[in-house]
Amino acid sequence: MSFADITTEEKRRVLGEFTEVKADFASRGWFAGTGGNLSMRIGPYSPERFYFAVTASGKDKTRSTPEDFLFVDQDGKPCEATTLKPSAETSLHREIYRLTGAGAIFHIHSVFNNLVSEWFWERRAVPIQGVELIKAFNIWEEDARIDVPILTNYADVPRIVPEITERLDPRVPGLLIRKHGVCAWGKDAFEAKKHLEAFEFLFEYVYRWELLAGRKG
Ligand SMILES: CSC[C@@H](O)[C@@H](O)C(=O)COP(=O)(O)O
Ligand SMILES: [Zn+2]
């Protein structure tokens, strides 16, 4: 099955859901300075062949226009004729889809995700233990601990890709890029959003806990 076989109804459904998620994130202030990008997969999946809708690069993501998204394939090539440029960080989405088969990936910049990525940079991971919201990742064991990987924020974005390949933890549906932002994913937009909200809660918790524990300043 190729992209041409995907029905117009299915494309409309995905873009409709995508538009809602984007507006919701905009209302939370998650797209400061055009930062952040979102993608949602469409059609059948294999690690070698898949398609996804992705936000166009450099747009004001707090606005809704007919030029907000385009469809690309597993190589990041547009599936339809367009003048739009896919997100500068499309290579990160491609690799996460290839490794996980996720249905949606959301990347945002926030002050808390930037702060914890720097504070824990030496260990290359943010440790989080025993906080109830870890269950949002479908991890139910008593006093569970996760380590959210922190990757190097290379200006040449494709250089980050091998670090994703090496560091992605199948139990943890997210990763941080140092002093940049978080990518969170899930089997569909609902789950990716749930994971993103949980990460943002947990990063704020960790930051505040470090302050209370006197490890900062
Ligand atoms: C202007 S914010 C920095 C951007 O380079 C990037 O990190 C980002 O998240 C948005 O890039 P985009 O190409 O619009 O998807
Ligand atoms: Zn970014």
mmCIF file with all atom_site columns, N, CA and C in Angstrom, residues 71-102:
data_model
loop_
_atom_site.group_PDB
_atom_site.id
_atom_site.type_symbol
_atom_site.label_atom_id
_atom_site.label_alt_id
_atom_site.label_comp_id
_atom_site.label_asym_id
_atom_site.label_entity_id
_atom_site.label_seq_id
_atom_site.pdbx_PDB_ins_code
_atom_site.Cartn_x
_atom_site.Cartn_y
_atom_site.Cartn_z
_atom_site.occupancy
_atom_site.B_iso_or_equiv
_atom_site.pdbx_formal_charge
_atom_site.auth_seq_id
_atom_site.auth_comp_id
_atom_site.auth_asym_id
_atom_site.auth_atom_id
_atom_site.pdbx_PDB_model_num
ATOM 1  N N  . PHE A 1 71  ? 2.455  15.896 4.618  1.00 0.00 ? 71  PHE A N  1
ATOM 2  C CA . PHE A 1 71  ? 2.689  14.464 4.789  1.00 0.00 ? 71  PHE A CA 1
ATOM 3  C C  . PHE A 1 71  ? 4.065  14.112 4.225  1.00 0.00 ? 71  PHE A C  1
ATOM 4  N N  . VAL A 1 72  ? 4.827  13.326 4.979  1.00 0.00 ? 72  VAL A N  1
ATOM 5  C CA . VAL A 1 72  ? 6.135  12.866 4.504  1.00 0.00 ? 72  VAL A CA 1
ATOM 6  C C  . VAL A 1 72  ? 6.237  11.351 4.681  1.00 0.00 ? 72  VAL A C  1
ATOM 7  N N  . ASP A 1 73  ? 7.245  10.767 4.040  1.00 0.00 ? 73  ASP A N  1
ATOM 8  C CA . ASP A 1 73  ? 7.449  9.315  4.180  1.00 0.00 ? 73  ASP A CA 1
ATOM 9  C C  . ASP A 1 73  ? 8.578  9.035  5.174  1.00 0.00 ? 73  ASP A C  1
ATOM 10 N N  . GLN A 1 74  ? 8.951  7.768  5.277  1.00 0.00 ? 74  GLN A N  1
ATOM 11 C CA . GLN A 1 74  ? 9.970  7.348  6.263  1.00 0.00 ? 74  GLN A CA 1
ATOM 12 C C  . GLN A 1 74  ? 11.330 8.017  6.031  1.00 0.00 ? 74  GLN A C  1
ATOM 13 N N  . ASP A 1 75  ? 11.546 8.551  4.835  1.00 0.00 ? 75  ASP A N  1
ATOM 14 C CA . ASP A 1 75  ? 12.801 9.265  4.565  1.00 0.00 ? 75  ASP A CA 1
ATOM 15 C C  . ASP A 1 75  ? 12.665 10.777 4.749  1.00 0.00 ? 75  ASP A C  1
ATOM 16 N N  . GLY A 1 76  ? 11.474 11.202 5.147  1.00 0.00 ? 76  GLY A N  1
ATOM 17 C CA . GLY A 1 76  ? 11.246 12.637 5.335  1.00 0.00 ? 76  GLY A CA 1
ATOM 18 C C  . GLY A 1 76  ? 10.921 13.377 4.046  1.00 0.00 ? 76  GLY A C  1
ATOM 19 N N  . LYS A 1 77  ? 10.658 12.624 2.982  1.00 0.00 ? 77  LYS A N  1
ATOM 20 C CA . LYS A 1 77  ? 10.328 13.234 1.674  1.00 0.00 ? 77  LYS A CA 1
ATOM 21 C C  . LYS A 1 77  ? 8.818  13.494 1.607  1.00 0.00 ? 77  LYS A C  1
ATOM 22 N N  . PRO A 1 78  ? 8.411  14.697 1.128  1.00 0.00 ? 78  PRO A N  1
ATOM 23 C CA . PRO A 1 78  ? 6.975  14.970 1.017  1.00 0.00 ? 78  PRO A CA 1
ATOM 24 C C  . PRO A 1 78  ? 6.270  13.943 0.131  1.00 0.00 ? 78  PRO A C  1
ATOM 25 N N  . CYS A 1 79  ? 5.061  13.553 0.537  1.00 0.00 ? 79  CYS A N  1
ATOM 26 C CA . CYS A 1 79  ? 4.282  12.549 -0.208 1.00 0.00 ? 79  CYS A CA 1
ATOM 27 C C  . CYS A 1 79  ? 3.459  13.185 -1.314 1.00 0.00 ? 79  CYS A C  1
ATOM 28 N N  . GLU A 1 80  ? 3.254  14.514 -1.213 1.00 0.00 ? 80  GLU A N  1
ATOM 29 C CA . GLU A 1 80  ? 2.441  15.232 -2.199 1.00 0.00 ? 80  GLU A CA 1
ATOM 30 C C  . GLU A 1 80  ? 3.214  16.488 -2.586 1.00 0.00 ? 80  GLU A C  1
ATOM 31 N N  . ALA A 1 81  ? 2.902  17.036 -3.760 1.00 0.00 ? 81  ALA A N  1
ATOM 32 C CA . ALA A 1 81  ? 3.554  18.283 -4.183 1.00 0.00 ? 81  ALA A CA 1
ATOM 33 C C  . ALA A 1 81  ? 3.222  19.384 -3.170 1.00 0.00 ? 81  ALA A C  1
ATOM 34 N N  . THR A 1 82  ? 4.246  20.071 -2.686 1.00 0.00 ? 82  THR A N  1
ATOM 35 C CA . THR A 1 82  ? 4.032  21.138 -1.697 1.00 0.00 ? 82  THR A CA 1
ATOM 36 C C  . THR A 1 82  ? 5.221  22.088 -1.700 1.00 0.00 ? 82  THR A C  1
ATOM 37 N N  . THR A 1 83  ? 4.953  23.316 -1.302 1.00 0.00 ? 83  THR A N  1
ATOM 38 C CA . THR A 1 83  ? 6.066  24.270 -1.132 1.00 0.00 ? 83  THR A CA 1
ATOM 39 C C  . THR A 1 83  ? 6.498  24.305 0.335  1.00 0.00 ? 83  THR A C  1
ATOM 40 N N  . LEU A 1 84  ? 5.751  23.574 1.184  1.00 0.00 ? 84  LEU A N  1
ATOM 41 C CA . LEU A 1 84  ? 6.063  23.597 2.615  1.00 0.00 ? 84  LEU A CA 1
ATOM 42 C C  . LEU A 1 84  ? 7.304  22.762 2.914  1.00 0.00 ? 84  LEU A C  1
ATOM 43 N N  . LYS A 1 85  ? 8.051  23.210 3.927  1.00 0.00 ? 85  LYS A N  1
ATOM 44 C CA . LYS A 1 85  ? 9.231  22.453 4.371  1.00 0.00 ? 85  LYS A CA 1
ATOM 45 C C  . LYS A 1 85  ? 8.880  21.710 5.647  1.00 0.00 ? 85  LYS A C  1
ATOM 46 N N  . PRO A 1 86  ? 9.169  20.400 5.698  1.00 0.00 ? 86  PRO A N  1
ATOM 47 C CA . PRO A 1 86  ? 8.901  19.695 6.958  1.00 0.00 ? 86  PRO A CA 1
ATOM 48 C C  . PRO A 1 86  ? 9.775  20.247 8.089  1.00 0.00 ? 86  PRO A C  1
ATOM 49 N N  . SER A 1 87  ? 9.338  20.067 9.306  1.00 0.00 ? 87  SER A N  1
ATOM 50 C CA . SER A 1 87  ? 10.096 20.483 10.488 1.00 0.00 ? 87  SER A CA 1
ATOM 51 C C  . SER A 1 87  ? 11.582 20.184 10.344 1.00 0.00 ? 87  SER A C  1
ATOM 52 N N  . ALA A 1 88  ? 12.404 21.085 10.852 1.00 0.00 ? 88  ALA A N  1
ATOM 53 C CA . ALA A 1 88  ? 13.859 20.882 10.850 1.00 0.00 ? 88  ALA A CA 1
ATOM 54 C C  . ALA A 1 88  ? 14.245 19.655 11.674 1.00 0.00 ? 88  ALA A C  1
ATOM 55 N N  . GLU A 1 89  ? 13.311 19.194 12.525 1.00 0.00 ? 89  GLU A N  1
ATOM 56 C CA . GLU A 1 89  ? 13.618 18.055 13.396 1.00 0.00 ? 89  GLU A CA 1
ATOM 57 C C  . GLU A 1 89  ? 12.921 16.771 12.944 1.00 0.00 ? 89  GLU A C  1
ATOM 58 N N  . THR A 1 90  ? 12.528 16.744 11.659 1.00 0.00 ? 90  THR A N  1
ATOM 59 C CA . THR A 1 90  ? 11.837 15.567 11.112 1.00 0.00 ? 90  THR A CA 1
ATOM 60 C C  . THR A 1 90  ? 12.690 14.306 11.259 1.00 0.00 ? 90  THR A C  1
ATOM 61 N N  . SER A 1 91  ? 14.012 14.434 11.169 1.00 0.00 ? 91  SER A N  1
ATOM 62 C CA . SER A 1 91  ? 14.857 13.228 11.266 1.00 0.00 ? 91  SER A CA 1
ATOM 63 C C  . SER A 1 91  ? 14.715 12.556 12.636 1.00 0.00 ? 91  SER A C  1
ATOM 64 N N  . LEU A 1 92  ? 14.422 13.335 13.674 1.00 0.00 ? 92  LEU A N  1
ATOM 65 C CA . LEU A 1 92  ? 14.225 12.744 15.003 1.00 0.00 ? 92  LEU A CA 1
ATOM 66 C C  . LEU A 1 92  ? 12.919 11.941 15.020 1.00 0.00 ? 92  LEU A C  1
ATOM 67 N N  . HIS A 1 93  ? 11.870 12.520 14.444 1.00 0.00 ? 93  HIS A N  1
ATOM 68 C CA . HIS A 1 93  ? 10.578 11.819 14.370 1.00 0.00 ? 93  HIS A CA 1
ATOM 69 C C  . HIS A 1 93  ? 10.733 10.519 13.575 1.00 0.00 ? 93  HIS A C  1
ATOM 70 N N  . ARG A 1 94  ? 11.440 10.604 12.449 1.00 0.00 ? 94  ARG A N  1
ATOM 71 C CA . ARG A 1 94  ? 11.619 9.407  11.599 1.00 0.00 ? 94  ARG A CA 1
ATOM 72 C C  . ARG A 1 94  ? 12.245 8.268  12.390 1.00 0.00 ? 94  ARG A C  1
ATOM 73 N N  . GLU A 1 95  ? 13.300 8.602  13.137 1.00 0.00 ? 95  GLU A N  1
ATOM 74 C CA . GLU A 1 95  ? 14.012 7.544  13.864 1.00 0.00 ? 95  GLU A CA 1
ATOM 75 C C  . GLU A 1 95  ? 13.145 6.970  14.992 1.00 0.00 ? 95  GLU A C  1
ATOM 76 N N  . ILE A 1 96  ? 12.393 7.835  15.670 1.00 0.00 ? 96  ILE A N  1
ATOM 77 C CA . ILE A 1 96  ? 11.529 7.340  16.754 1.00 0.00 ? 96  ILE A CA 1
ATOM 78 C C  . ILE A 1 96  ? 10.442 6.430  16.173 1.00 0.00 ? 96  ILE A C  1
ATOM 79 N N  . TYR A 1 97  ? 9.851  6.809  15.039 1.00 0.00 ? 97  TYR A N  1
ATOM 80 C CA . TYR A 1 97  ? 8.860  5.922  14.398 1.00 0.00 ? 97  TYR A CA 1
ATOM 81 C C  . TYR A 1 97  ? 9.502  4.601  14.009 1.00 0.00 ? 97  TYR A C  1
ATOM 82 N N  . ARG A 1 98  ? 10.697 4.684  13.428 1.00 0.00 ? 98  ARG A N  1
ATOM 83 C CA . ARG A 1 98  ? 11.366 3.458  12.967 1.00 0.00 ? 98  ARG A CA 1
ATOM 84 C C  . ARG A 1 98  ? 11.602 2.494  14.132 1.00 0.00 ? 98  ARG A C  1
ATOM 85 N N  . LEU A 1 99  ? 12.004 3.054  15.278 1.00 0.00 ? 99  LEU A N  1
ATOM 86 C CA . LEU A 1 99  ? 12.343 2.197  16.418 1.00 0.00 ? 99  LEU A CA 1
ATOM 87 C C  . LEU A 1 99  ? 11.124 1.720  17.194 1.00 0.00 ? 99  LEU A C  1
ATOM 88 N N  . THR A 1 100 ? 10.067 2.527  17.230 1.00 0.00 ? 100 THR A N  1
ATOM 89 C CA . THR A 1 100 ? 8.965  2.225  18.152 1.00 0.00 ? 100 THR A CA 1
ATOM 90 C C  . THR A 1 100 ? 7.660  1.858  17.455 1.00 0.00 ? 100 THR A C  1
ATOM 91 N N  . GLY A 1 101 ? 7.462  2.277  16.209 1.00 0.00 ? 101 GLY A N  1
ATOM 92 C CA . GLY A 1 101 ? 6.158  2.089  15.561 1.00 0.00 ? 101 GLY A CA 1
ATOM 93 C C  . GLY A 1 101 ? 5.059  2.929  16.206 1.00 0.00 ? 101 GLY A C  1
ATOM 94 N N  . ALA A 1 102 ? 5.451  3.982  16.932 1.00 0.00 ? 102 ALA A N  1
ATOM 95 C CA . ALA A 1 102 ? 4.462  4.854  17.595 1.00 0.00 ? 102 ALA A CA 1
ATOM 96 C C  . ALA A 1 102 ? 3.476  5.428  16.582 1.00 0.00 ? 102 ALA A C  1
#
